mmCIF file of C-alpha atoms in Angstrom:
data_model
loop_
_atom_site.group_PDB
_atom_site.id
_atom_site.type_symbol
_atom_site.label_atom_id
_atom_site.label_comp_id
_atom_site.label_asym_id
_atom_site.label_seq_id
_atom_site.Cartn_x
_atom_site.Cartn_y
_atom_site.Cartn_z
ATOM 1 C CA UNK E 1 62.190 139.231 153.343
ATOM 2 C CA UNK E 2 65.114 141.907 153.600
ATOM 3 C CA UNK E 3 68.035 141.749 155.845
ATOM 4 C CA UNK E 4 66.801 138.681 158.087
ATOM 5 C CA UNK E 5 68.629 135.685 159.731
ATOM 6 C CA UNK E 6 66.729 132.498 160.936
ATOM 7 C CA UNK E 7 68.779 129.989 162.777
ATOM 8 C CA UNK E 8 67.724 126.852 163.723
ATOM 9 C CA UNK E 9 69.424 123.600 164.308
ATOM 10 C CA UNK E 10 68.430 119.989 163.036
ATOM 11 C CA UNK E 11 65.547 118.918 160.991
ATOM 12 C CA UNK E 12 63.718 115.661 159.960
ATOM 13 C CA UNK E 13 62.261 115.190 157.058
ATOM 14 C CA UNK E 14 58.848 112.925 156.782
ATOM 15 C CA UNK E 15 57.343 111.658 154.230
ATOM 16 C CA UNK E 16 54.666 108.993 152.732
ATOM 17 C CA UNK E 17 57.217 106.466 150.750
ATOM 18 C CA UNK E 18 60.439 108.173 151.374
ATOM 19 C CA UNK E 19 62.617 108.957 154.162
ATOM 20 C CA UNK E 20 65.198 112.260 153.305
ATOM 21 C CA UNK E 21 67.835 112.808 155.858
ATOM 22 C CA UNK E 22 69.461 116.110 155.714
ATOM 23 C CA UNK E 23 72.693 116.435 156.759
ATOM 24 C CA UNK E 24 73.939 120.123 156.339
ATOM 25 C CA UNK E 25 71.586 122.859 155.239
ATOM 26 C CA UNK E 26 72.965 126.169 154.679
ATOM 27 C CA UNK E 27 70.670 128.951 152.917
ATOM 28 C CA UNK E 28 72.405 132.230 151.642
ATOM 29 C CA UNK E 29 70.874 134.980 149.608
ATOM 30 C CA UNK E 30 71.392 138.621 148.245
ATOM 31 C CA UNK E 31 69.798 140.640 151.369
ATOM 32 C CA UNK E 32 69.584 137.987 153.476
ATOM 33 C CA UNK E 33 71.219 134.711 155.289
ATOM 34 C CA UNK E 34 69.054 131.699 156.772
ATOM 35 C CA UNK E 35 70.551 128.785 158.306
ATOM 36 C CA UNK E 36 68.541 126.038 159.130
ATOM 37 C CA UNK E 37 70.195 122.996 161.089
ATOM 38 C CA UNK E 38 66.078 121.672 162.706
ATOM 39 C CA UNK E 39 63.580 122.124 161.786
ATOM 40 C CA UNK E 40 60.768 119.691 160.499
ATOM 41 C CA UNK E 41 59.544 119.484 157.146
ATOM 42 C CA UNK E 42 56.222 117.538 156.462
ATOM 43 C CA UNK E 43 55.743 116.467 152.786
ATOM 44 C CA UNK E 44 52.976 114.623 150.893
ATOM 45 C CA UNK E 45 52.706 113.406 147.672
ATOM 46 C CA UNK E 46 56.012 114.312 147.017
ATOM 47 C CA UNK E 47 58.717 113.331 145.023
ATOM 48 C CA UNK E 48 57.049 111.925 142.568
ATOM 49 C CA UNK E 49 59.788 111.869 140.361
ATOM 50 C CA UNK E 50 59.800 111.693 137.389
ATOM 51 C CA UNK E 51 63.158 111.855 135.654
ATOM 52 C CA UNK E 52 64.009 111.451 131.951
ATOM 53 C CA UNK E 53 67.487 110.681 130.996
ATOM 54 C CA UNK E 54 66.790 112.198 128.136
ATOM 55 C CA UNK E 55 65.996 115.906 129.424
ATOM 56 C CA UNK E 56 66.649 115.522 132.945
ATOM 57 C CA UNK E 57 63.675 116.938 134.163
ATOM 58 C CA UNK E 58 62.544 116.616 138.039
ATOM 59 C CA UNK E 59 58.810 117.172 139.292
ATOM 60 C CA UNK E 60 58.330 117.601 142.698
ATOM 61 C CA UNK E 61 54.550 117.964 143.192
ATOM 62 C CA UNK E 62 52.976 119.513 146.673
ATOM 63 C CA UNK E 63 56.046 120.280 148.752
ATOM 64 C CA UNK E 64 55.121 121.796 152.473
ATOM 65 C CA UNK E 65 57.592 122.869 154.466
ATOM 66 C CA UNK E 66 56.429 123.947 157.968
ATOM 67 C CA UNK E 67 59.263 125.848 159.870
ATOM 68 C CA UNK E 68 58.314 125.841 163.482
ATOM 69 C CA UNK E 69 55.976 128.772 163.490
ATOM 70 C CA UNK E 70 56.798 129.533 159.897
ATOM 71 C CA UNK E 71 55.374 127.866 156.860
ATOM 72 C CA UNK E 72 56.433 127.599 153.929
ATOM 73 C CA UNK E 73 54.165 126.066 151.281
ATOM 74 C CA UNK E 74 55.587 125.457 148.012
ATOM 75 C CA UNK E 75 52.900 123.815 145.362
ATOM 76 C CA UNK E 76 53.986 122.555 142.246
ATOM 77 C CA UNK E 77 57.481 122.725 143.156
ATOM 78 C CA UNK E 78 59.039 122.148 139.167
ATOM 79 C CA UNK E 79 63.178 121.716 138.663
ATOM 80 C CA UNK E 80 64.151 121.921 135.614
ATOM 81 C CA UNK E 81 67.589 120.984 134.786
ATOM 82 C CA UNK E 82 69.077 122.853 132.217
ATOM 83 C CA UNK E 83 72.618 121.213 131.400
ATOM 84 C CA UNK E 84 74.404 118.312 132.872
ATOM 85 C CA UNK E 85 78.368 117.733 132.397
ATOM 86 C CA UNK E 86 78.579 113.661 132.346
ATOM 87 C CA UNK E 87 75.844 111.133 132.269
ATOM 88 C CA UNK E 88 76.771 107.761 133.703
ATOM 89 C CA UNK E 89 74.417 104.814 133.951
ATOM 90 C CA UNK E 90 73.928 105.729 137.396
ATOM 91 C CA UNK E 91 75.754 108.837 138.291
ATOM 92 C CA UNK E 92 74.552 112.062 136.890
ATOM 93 C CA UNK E 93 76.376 115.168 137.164
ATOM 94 C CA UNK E 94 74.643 118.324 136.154
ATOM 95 C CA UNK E 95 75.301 122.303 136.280
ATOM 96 C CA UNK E 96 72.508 124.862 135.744
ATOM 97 C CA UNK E 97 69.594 124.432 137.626
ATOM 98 C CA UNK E 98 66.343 126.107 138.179
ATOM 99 C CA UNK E 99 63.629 126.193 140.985
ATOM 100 C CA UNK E 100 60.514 128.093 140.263
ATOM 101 C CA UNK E 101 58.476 128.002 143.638
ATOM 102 C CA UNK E 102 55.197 129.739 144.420
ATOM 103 C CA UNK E 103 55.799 131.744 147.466
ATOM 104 C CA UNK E 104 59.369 131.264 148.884
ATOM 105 C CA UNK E 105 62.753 130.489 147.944
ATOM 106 C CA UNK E 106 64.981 128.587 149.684
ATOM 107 C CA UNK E 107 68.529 128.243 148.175
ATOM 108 C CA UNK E 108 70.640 125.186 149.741
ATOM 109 C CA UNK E 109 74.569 125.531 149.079
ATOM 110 C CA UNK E 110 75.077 122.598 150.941
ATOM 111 C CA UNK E 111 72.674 120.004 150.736
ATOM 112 C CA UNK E 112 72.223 116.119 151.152
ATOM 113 C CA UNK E 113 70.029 113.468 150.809
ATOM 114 C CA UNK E 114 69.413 110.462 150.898
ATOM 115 C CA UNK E 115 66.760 108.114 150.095
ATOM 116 C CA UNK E 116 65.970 104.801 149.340
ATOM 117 C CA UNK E 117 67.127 104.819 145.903
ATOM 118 C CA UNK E 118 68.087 107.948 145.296
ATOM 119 C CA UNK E 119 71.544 109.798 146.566
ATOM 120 C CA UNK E 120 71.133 113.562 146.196
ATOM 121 C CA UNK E 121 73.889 116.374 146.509
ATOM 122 C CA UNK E 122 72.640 119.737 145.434
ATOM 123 C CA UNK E 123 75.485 122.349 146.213
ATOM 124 C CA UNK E 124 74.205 125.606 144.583
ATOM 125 C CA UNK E 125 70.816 126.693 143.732
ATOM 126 C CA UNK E 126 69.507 129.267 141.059
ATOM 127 C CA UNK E 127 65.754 129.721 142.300
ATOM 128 C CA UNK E 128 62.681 132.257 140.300
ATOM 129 C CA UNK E 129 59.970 132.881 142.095
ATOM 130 C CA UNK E 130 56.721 135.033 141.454
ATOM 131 C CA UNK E 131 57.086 136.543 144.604
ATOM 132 C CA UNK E 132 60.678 137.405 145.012
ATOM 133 C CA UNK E 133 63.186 137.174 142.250
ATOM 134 C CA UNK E 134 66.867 136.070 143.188
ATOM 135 C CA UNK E 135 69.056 135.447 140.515
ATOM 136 C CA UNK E 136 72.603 135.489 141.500
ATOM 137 C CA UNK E 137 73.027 132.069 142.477
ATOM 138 C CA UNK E 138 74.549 129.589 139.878
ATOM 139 C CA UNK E 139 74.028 125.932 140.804
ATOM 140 C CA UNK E 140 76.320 123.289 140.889
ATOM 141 C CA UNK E 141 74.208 120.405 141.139
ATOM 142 C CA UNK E 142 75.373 116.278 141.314
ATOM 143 C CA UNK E 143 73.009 113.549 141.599
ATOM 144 C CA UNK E 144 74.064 109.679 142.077
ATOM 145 C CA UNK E 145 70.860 107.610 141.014
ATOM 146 C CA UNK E 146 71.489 104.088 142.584
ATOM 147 C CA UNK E 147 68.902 102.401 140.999
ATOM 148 C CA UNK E 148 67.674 98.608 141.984
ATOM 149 C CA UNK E 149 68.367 95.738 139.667
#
């Protein structure tokens, strides 16, 4: 995983009850760069979310990610969020954030979603992983929940 570059431009993102568009993906690391502008990314059973205002805490359960003619599997996918500046009834903002993935990392500097009722920004990632350890990113991370009445 040392001192390579993937580039690829636009991806979709499918899922079962949600549809993320992604509008600006840019993945930067210690040894190595990957930018990703297409590629497809097939998800089930995820984002089953389940957030707690009162500890902030995302679960993203069984997140695939297939690359072209890479794959990237990433099971039990847990984000843990480990401060947050200002909590508003439906905007949170949050600093400090950690990914623990099986296999791969994939930091995202520049990252958006959207979904149905959920508006994502994630600008900085901080990501663990069993197989490779990088450390050096801090994450900067701002999430609008738009909830329906």
């Amino acid at each position: 995983m040392d001192y390579y570059d993937i580039t690829v431009l636009h991806y979709d993102i499918t899922m079962d009850y949600y549809d993320i568009t992604v509008l600006h993906y840019d993945i930067t690391m210690d040894y190595y760069d990957i930018t990703v502008l297409h590629y497809d990314i097939t998800m089930k059973y995820l984002f089953h979310y389940n957030i707690t205002m009162d500890y902030f805490d995302i679960t993203m359960i069984h997140y695939a990610i297939t690359i072209e003619c890479y794959d990237i599997r990433m099971l039990y996918y847990d984000i843990t969020i480990l401060h947050y500046i200002a909590m508003d009834k439906y905007d949170i903002t949050i600093l400090h954030y950690d990914i623990t993935m099986d296999y791969y990392d994939i930091t995202v500097p520049n990252y958006e979603v959207t979904i149905d009722y959920y508006d994502i920004t994630i600008l900085h990632c901080d990501i663990t992983m069993d197989e490779y350890d990088i450390m050096s990113f801090i994450m900067t991370s701002q999430f609008s929940v738009m909830t329906s009445k």
